[in-house]
PDB file of C-alpha atoms in Angstrom:
ATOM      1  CA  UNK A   1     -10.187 -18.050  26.202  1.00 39.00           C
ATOM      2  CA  UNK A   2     -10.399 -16.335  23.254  1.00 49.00           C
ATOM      3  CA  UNK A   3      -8.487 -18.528  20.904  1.00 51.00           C
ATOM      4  CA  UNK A   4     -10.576 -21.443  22.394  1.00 52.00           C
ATOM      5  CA  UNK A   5     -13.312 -19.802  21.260  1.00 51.00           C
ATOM      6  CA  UNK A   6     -11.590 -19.084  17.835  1.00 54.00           C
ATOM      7  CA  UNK A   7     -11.093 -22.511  17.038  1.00 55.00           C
ATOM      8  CA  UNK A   8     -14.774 -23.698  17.482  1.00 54.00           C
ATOM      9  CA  UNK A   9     -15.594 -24.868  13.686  1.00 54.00           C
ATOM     10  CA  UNK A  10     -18.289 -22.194  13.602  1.00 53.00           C
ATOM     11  CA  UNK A  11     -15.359 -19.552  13.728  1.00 58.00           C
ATOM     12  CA  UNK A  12     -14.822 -20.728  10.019  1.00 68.00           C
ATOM     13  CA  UNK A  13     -18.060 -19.046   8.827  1.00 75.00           C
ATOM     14  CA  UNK A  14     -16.756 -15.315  10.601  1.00 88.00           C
ATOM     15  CA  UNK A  15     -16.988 -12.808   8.144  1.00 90.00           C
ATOM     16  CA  UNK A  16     -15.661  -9.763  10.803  1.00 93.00           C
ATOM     17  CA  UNK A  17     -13.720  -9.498  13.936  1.00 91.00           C
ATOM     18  CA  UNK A  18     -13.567  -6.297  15.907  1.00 87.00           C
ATOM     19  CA  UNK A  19     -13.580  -4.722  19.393  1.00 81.00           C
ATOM     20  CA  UNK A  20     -16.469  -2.276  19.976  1.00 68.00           C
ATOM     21  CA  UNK A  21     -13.821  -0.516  22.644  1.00 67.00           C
ATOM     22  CA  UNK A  22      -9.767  -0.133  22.969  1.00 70.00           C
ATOM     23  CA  UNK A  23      -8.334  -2.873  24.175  1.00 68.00           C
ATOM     24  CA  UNK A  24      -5.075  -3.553  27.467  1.00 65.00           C
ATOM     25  CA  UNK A  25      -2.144  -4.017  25.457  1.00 63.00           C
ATOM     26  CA  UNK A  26      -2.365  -8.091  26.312  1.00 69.00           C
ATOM     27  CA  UNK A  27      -5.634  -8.994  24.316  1.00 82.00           C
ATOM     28  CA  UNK A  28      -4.588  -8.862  20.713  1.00 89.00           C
ATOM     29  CA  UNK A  29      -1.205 -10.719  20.592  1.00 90.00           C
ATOM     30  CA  UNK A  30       0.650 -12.126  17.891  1.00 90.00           C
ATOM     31  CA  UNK A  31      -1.124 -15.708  18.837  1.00 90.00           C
ATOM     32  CA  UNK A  32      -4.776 -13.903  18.763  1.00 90.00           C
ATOM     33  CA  UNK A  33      -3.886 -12.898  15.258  1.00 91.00           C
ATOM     34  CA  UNK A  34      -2.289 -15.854  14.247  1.00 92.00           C
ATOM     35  CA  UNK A  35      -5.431 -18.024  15.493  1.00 90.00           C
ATOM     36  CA  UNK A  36      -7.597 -15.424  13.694  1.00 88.00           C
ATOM     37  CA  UNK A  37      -5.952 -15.925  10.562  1.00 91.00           C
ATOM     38  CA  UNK A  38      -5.360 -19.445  10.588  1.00 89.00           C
ATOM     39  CA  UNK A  39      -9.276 -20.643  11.775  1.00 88.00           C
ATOM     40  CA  UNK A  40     -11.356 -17.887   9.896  1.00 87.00           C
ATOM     41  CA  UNK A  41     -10.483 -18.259   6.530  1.00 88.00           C
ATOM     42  CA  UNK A  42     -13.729 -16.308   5.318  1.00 91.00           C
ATOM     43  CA  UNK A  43     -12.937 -12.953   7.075  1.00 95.00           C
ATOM     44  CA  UNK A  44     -13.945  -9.984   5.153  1.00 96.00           C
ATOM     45  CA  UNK A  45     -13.478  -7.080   8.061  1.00 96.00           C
ATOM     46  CA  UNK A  46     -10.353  -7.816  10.384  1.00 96.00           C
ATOM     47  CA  UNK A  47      -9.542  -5.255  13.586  1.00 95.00           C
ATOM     48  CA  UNK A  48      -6.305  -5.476  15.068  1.00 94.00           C
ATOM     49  CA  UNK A  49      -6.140  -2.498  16.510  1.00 93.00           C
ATOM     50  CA  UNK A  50      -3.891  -1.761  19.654  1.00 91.00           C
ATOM     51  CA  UNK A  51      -2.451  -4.944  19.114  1.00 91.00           C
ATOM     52  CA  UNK A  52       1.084  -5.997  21.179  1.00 92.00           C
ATOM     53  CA  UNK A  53       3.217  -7.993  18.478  1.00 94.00           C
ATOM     54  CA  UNK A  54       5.847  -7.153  16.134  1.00 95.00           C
ATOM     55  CA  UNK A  55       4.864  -8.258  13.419  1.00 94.00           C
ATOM     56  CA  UNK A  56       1.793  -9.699  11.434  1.00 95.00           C
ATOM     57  CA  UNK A  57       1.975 -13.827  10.513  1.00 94.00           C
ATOM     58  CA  UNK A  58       2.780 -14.421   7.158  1.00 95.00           C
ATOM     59  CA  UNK A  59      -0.364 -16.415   6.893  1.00 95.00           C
ATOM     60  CA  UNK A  60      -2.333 -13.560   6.545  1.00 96.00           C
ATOM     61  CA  UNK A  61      -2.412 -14.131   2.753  1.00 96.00           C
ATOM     62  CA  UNK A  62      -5.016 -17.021   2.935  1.00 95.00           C
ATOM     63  CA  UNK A  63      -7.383 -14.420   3.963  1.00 96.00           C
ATOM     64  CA  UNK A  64      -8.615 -14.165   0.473  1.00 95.00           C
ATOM     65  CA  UNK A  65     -11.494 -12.482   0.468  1.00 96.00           C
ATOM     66  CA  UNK A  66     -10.307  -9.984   3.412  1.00 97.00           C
ATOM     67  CA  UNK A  67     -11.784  -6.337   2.555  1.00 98.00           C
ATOM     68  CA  UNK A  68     -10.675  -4.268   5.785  1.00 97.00           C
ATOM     69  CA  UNK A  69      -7.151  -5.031   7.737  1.00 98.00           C
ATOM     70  CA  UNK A  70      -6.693  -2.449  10.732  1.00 96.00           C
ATOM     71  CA  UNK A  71      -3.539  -2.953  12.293  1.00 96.00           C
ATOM     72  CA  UNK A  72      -3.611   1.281  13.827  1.00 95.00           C
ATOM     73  CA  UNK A  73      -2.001   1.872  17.387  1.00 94.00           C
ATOM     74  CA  UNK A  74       0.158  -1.256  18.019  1.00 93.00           C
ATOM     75  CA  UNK A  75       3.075   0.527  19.261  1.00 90.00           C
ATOM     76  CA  UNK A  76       5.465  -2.545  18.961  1.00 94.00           C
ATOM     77  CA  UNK A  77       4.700  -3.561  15.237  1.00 96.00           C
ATOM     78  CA  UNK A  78       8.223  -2.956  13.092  1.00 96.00           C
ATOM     79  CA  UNK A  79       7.272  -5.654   9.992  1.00 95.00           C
ATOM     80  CA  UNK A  80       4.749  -6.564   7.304  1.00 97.00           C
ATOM     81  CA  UNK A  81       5.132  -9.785   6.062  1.00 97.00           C
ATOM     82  CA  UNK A  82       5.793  -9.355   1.818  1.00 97.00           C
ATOM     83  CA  UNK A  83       2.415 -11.563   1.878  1.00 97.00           C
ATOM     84  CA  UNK A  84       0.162  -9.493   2.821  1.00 98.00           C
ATOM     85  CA  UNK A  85       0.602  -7.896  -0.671  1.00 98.00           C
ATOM     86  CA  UNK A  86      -1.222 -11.486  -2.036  1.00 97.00           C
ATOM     87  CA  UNK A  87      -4.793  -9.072  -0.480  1.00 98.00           C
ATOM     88  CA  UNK A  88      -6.335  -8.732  -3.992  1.00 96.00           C
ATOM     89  CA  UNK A  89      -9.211  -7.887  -2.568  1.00 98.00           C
ATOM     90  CA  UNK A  90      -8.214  -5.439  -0.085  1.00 98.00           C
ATOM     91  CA  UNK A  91      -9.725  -2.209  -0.036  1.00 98.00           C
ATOM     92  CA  UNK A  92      -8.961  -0.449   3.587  1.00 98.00           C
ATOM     93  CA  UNK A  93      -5.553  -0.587   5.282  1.00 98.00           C
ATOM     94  CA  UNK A  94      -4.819   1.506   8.630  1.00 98.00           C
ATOM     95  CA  UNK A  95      -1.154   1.414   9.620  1.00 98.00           C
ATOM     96  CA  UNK A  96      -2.326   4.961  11.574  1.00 97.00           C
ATOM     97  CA  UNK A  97       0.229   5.180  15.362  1.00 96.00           C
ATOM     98  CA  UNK A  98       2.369   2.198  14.544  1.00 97.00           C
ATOM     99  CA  UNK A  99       5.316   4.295  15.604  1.00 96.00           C
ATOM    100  CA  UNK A 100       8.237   1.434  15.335  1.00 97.00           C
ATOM    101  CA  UNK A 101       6.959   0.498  11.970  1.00 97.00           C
ATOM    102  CA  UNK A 102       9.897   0.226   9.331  1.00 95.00           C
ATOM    103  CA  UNK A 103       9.992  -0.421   5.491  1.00 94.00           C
ATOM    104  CA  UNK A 104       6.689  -1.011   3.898  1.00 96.00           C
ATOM    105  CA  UNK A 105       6.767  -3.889   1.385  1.00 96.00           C
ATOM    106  CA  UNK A 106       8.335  -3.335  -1.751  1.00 94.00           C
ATOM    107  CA  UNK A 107       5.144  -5.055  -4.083  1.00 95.00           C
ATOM    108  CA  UNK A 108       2.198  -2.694  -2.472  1.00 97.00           C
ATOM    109  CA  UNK A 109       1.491  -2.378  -5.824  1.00 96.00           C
ATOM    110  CA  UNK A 110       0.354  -5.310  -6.012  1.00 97.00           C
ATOM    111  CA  UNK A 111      -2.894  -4.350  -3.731  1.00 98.00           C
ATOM    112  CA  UNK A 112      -4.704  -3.761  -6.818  1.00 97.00           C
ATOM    113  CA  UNK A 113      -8.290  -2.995  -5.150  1.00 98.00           C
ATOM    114  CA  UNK A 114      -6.952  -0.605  -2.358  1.00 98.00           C
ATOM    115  CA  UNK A 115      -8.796   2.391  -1.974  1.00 98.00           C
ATOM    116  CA  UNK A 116      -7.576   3.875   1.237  1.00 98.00           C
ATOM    117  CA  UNK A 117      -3.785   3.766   2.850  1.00 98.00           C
ATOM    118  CA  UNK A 118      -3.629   5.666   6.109  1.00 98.00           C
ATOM    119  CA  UNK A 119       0.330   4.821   7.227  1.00 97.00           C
ATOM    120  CA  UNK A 120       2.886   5.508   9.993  1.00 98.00           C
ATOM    121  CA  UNK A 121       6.084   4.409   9.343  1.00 97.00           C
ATOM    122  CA  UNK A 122       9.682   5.067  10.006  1.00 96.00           C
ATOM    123  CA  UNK A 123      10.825   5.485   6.411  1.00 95.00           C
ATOM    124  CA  UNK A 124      12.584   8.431   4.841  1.00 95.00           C
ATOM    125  CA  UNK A 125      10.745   7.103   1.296  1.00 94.00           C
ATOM    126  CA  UNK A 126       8.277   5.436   0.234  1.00 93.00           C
ATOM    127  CA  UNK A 127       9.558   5.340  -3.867  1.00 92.00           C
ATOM    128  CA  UNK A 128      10.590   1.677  -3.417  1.00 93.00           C
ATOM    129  CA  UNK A 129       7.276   0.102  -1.538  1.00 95.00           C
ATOM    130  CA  UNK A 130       5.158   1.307  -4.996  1.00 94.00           C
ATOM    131  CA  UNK A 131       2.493   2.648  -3.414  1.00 95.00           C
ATOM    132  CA  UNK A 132       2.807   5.532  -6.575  1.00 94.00           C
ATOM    133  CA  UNK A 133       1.094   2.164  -8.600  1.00 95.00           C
ATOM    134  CA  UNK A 134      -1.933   1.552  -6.767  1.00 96.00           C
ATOM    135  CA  UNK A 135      -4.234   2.343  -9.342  1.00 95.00           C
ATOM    136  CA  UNK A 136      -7.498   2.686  -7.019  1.00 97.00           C
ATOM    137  CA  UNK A 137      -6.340   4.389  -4.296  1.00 97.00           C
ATOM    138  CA  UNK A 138      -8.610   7.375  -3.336  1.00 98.00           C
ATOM    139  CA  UNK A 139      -7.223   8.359  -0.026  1.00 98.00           C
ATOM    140  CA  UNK A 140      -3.735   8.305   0.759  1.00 97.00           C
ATOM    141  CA  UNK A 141      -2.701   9.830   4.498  1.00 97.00           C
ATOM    142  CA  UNK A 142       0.639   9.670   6.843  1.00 97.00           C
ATOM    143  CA  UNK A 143       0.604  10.417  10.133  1.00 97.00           C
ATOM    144  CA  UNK A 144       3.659  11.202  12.849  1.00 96.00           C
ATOM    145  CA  UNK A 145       5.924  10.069   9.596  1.00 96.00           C
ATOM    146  CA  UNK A 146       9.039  11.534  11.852  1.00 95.00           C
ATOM    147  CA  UNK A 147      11.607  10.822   9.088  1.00 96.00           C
ATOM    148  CA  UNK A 148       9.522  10.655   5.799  1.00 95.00           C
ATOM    149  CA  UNK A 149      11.278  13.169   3.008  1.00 94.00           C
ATOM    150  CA  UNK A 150      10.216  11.692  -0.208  1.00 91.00           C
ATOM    151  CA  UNK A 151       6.243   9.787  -1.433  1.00 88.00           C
ATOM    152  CA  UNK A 152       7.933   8.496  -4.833  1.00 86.00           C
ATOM    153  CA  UNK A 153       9.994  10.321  -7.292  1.00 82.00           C
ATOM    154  CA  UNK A 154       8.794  10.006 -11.689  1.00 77.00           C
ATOM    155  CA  UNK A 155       5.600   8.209 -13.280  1.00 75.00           C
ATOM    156  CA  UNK A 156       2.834   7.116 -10.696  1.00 86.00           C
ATOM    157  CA  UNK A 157      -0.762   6.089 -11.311  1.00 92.00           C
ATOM    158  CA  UNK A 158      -2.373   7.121  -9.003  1.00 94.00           C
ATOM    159  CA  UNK A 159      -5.327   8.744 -11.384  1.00 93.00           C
ATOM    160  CA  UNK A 160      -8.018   8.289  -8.813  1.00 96.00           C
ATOM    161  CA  UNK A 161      -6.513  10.091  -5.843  1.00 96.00           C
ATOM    162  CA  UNK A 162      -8.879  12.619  -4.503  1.00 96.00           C
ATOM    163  CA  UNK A 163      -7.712  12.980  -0.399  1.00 97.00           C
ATOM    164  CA  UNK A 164      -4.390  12.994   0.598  1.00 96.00           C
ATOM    165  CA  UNK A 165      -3.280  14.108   4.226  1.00 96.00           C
ATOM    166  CA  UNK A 166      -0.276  15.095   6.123  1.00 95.00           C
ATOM    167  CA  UNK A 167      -0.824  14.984   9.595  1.00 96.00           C
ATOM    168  CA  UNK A 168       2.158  16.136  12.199  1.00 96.00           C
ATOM    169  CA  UNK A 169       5.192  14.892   9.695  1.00 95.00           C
ATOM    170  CA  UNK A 170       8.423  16.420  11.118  1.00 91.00           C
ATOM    171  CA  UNK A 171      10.190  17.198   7.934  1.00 93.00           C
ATOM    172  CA  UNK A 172       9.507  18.778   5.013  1.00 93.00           C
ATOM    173  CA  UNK A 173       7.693  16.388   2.628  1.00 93.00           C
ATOM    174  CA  UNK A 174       8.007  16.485  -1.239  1.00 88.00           C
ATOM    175  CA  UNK A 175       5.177  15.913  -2.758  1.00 86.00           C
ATOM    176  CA  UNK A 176       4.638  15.561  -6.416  1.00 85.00           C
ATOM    177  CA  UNK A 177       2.083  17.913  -7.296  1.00 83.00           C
ATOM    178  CA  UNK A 178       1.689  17.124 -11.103  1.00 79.00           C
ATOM    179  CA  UNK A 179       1.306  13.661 -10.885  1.00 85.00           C
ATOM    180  CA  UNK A 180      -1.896  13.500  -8.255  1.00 89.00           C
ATOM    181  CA  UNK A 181      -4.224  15.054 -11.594  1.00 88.00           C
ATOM    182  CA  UNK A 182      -7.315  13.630  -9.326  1.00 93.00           C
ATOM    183  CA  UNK A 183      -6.775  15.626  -5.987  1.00 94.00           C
ATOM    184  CA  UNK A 184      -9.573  16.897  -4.642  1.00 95.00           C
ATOM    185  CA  UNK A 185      -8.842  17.355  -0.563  1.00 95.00           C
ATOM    186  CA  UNK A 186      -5.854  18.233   0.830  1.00 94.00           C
ATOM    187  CA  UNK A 187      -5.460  18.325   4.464  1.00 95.00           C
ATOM    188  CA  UNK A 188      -2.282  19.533   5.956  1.00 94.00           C
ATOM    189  CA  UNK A 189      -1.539  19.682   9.857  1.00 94.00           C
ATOM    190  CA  UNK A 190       1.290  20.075  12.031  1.00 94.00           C
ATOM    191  CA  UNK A 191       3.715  19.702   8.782  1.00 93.00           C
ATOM    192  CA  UNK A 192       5.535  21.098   6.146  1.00 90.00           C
ATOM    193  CA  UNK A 193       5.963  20.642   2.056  1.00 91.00           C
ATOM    194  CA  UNK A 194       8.871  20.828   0.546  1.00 89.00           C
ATOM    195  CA  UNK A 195       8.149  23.263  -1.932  1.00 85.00           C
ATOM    196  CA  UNK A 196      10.434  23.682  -5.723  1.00 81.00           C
ATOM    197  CA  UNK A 197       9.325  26.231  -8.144  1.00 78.00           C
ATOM    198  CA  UNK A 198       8.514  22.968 -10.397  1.00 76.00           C
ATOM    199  CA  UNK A 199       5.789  21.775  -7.988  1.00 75.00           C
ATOM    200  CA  UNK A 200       4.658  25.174  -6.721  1.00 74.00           C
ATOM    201  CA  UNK A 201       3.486  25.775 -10.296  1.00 72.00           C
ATOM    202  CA  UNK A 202       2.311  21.889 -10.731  1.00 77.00           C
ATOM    203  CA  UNK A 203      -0.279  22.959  -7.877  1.00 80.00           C
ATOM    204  CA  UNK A 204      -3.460  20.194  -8.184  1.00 82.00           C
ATOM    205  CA  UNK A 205      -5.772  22.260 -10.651  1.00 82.00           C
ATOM    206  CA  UNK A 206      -8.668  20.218  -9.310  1.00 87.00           C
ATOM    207  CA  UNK A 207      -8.375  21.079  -5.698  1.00 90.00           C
ATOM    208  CA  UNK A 208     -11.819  21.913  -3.900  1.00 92.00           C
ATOM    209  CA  UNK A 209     -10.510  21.668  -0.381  1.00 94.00           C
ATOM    210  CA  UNK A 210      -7.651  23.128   1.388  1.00 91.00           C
ATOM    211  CA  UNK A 211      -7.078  22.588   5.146  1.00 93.00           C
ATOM    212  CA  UNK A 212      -3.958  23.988   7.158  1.00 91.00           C
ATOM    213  CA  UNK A 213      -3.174  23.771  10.389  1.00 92.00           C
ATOM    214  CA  UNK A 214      -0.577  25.044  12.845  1.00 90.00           C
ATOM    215  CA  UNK A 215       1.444  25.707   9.591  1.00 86.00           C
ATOM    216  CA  UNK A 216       4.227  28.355   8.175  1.00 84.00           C
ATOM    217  CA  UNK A 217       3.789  27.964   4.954  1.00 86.00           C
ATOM    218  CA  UNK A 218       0.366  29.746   4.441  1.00 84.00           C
ATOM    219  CA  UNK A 219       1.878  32.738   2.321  1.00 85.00           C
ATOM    220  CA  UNK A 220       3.963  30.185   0.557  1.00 86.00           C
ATOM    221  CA  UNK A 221       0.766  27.894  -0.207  1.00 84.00           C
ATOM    222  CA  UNK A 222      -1.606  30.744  -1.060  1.00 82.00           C
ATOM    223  CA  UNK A 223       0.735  31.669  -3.637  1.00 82.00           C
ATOM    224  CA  UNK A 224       0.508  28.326  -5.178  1.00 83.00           C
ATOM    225  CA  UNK A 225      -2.940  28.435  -5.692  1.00 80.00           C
ATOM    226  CA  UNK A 226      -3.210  29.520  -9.224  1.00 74.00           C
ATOM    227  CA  UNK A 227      -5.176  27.044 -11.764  1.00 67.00           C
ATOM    228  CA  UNK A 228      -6.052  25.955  -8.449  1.00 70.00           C
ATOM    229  CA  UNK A 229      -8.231  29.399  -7.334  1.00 69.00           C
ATOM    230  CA  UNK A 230     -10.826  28.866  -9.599  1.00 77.00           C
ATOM    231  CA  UNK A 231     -11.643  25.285  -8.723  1.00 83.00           C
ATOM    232  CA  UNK A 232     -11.254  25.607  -4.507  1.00 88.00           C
ATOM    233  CA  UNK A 233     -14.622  25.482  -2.462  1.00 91.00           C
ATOM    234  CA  UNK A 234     -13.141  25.040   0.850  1.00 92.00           C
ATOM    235  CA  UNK A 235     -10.373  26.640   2.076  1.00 89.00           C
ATOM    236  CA  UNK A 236      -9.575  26.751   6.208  1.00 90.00           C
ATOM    237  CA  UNK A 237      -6.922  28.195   8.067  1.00 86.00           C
ATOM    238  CA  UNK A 238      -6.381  27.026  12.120  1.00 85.00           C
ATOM    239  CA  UNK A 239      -3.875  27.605  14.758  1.00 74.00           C
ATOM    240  CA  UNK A 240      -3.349  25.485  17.561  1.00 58.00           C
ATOM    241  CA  UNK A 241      -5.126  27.586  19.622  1.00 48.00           C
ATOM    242  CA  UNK A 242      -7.973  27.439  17.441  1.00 45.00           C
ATOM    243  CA  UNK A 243     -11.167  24.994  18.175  1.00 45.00           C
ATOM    244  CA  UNK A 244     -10.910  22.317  16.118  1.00 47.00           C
ATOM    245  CA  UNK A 245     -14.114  20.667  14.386  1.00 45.00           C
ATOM    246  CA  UNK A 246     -12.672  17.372  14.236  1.00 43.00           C
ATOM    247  CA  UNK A 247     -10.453  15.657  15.786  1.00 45.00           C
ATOM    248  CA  UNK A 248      -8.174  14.309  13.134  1.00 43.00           C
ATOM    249  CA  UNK A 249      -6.780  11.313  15.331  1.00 45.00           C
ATOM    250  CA  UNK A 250     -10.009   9.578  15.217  1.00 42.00           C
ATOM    251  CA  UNK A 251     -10.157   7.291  12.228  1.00 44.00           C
ATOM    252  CA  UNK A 252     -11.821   8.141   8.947  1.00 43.00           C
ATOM    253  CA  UNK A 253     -15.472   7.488   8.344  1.00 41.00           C
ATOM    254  CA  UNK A 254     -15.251   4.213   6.377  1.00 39.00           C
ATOM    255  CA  UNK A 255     -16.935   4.397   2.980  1.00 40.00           C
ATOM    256  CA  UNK A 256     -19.557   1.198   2.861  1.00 37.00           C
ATOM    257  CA  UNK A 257     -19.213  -0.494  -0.403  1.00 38.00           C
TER     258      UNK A 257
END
């Protein structure tokens, strides 16, 4: 029923599709999405969340003027087409509780308007998708990352990075301190940093808000905080035990352009 409706030549002038509530694991299909992308060519805000498919259509890369992909929650996609690094005009992309999801694709970079990357993936590093390149990116998060070791390794751009997150990562993370001169926020739960005496004293000297949760590494961490003292506004230590304010598996508050 729904891809009739899809294919109505009105569909052609949809600038969003969404669900207002979660939906049974047999709504958004790999045929809902392909119909999506292949009849409403003008889509700006796209919401595949809790989908049921593997993997995205490669057609997604005529959705030129696309601003907002969610793809969070669909437990059985492994793939991302290389197209859907053609989204020059992307600006939000959720990959949050895709739990099978593999490699990212190695030209990210080439997402040149991306401002926020919230991922879940299988990967032990992220140095060859180029995500370190993305220029624009402001918020950068990964989430049940069960294997992820390594962001990137040498140069990066990423001068406008002000909120990264590490939410419930298994293994230590390396995370390169001295390159991420914008950071601002830096929320931490359920995780631990890989910590050298190169990046302990490469702390982010701009850092106005530390959060840590459920974490050994608080001594370790504090310690770190030299240049960074004097510019911190925010600092919050929790337990599991403690109340939370927020319940970080909700998604982020989107930022309206």
């Amino acid at each position: 029923m729904e891809s009739h409706f899809l294919r109505k030549p009105t569909s052609k002038r949809l600038h969003a599709i969404t669900f207002q509530f979660n939906v049974d694991d047999g709504i958004i299909t790999r045929e809902f999405a392909r119909t999506c992308i292949s009849t409403c060519n003008h889509l700006r805000y796209l919401n595949l969340e809790n989908g049921n498919f593997e993997e995205l259509p490669s057609s997604i890369c005529n959705l030129k003027q696309l601003r907002l992909l969610f793809l969070g929650y669909n437990k059985r996609l492994k793939k991302l087409p290389d197209s859907i690094c053609e989204l020059q005009s992307l600006l939000y992309l959720y990959l949050n509780g895709c739990l099978e999801l593999g490699d990212l694709p190695k030209k990210m970079k080439r997402l040149i308007s991306l401002r926020q990357l919230i991922v879940t993936t299988k990967q032990m590093s992220l140095q060859e998708s180029g995500i370190q390149y993305l220029e624009n990116l402001e918020l950068l998060a990964f989430r049940k990352c069960q294997n992820l070791r390594i962001l990137f390794e040498g140069a990066c751009r990423l001068t406008c990075l002000r909120r990264s997150e590490i939410v419930d990562c298994a293994r230590p993370i390396s995370l390169p301190f001295g390159e991420l001169i914008a950071l601002e926020s830096l929320l931490l739960i359920n995780c631990k940093l890989k910590l050298t005496q190169d990046n302990k004293s490469k702390f982010p000297s701009n850092l106005r808000t530390l959060s840590i949760e459920n974490s050994e590494q608080v001594v370790e961490l504090l310690q770190c905080l030299d240049e960074s003292a004097y510019s911190l506004e925010f600092l919050l230590f929790m337990t599991v035990r403690a109340l939370r304010p927020y319940q970080y598996g909700c998604p982020i508050t989107y930022v309206s352009e």
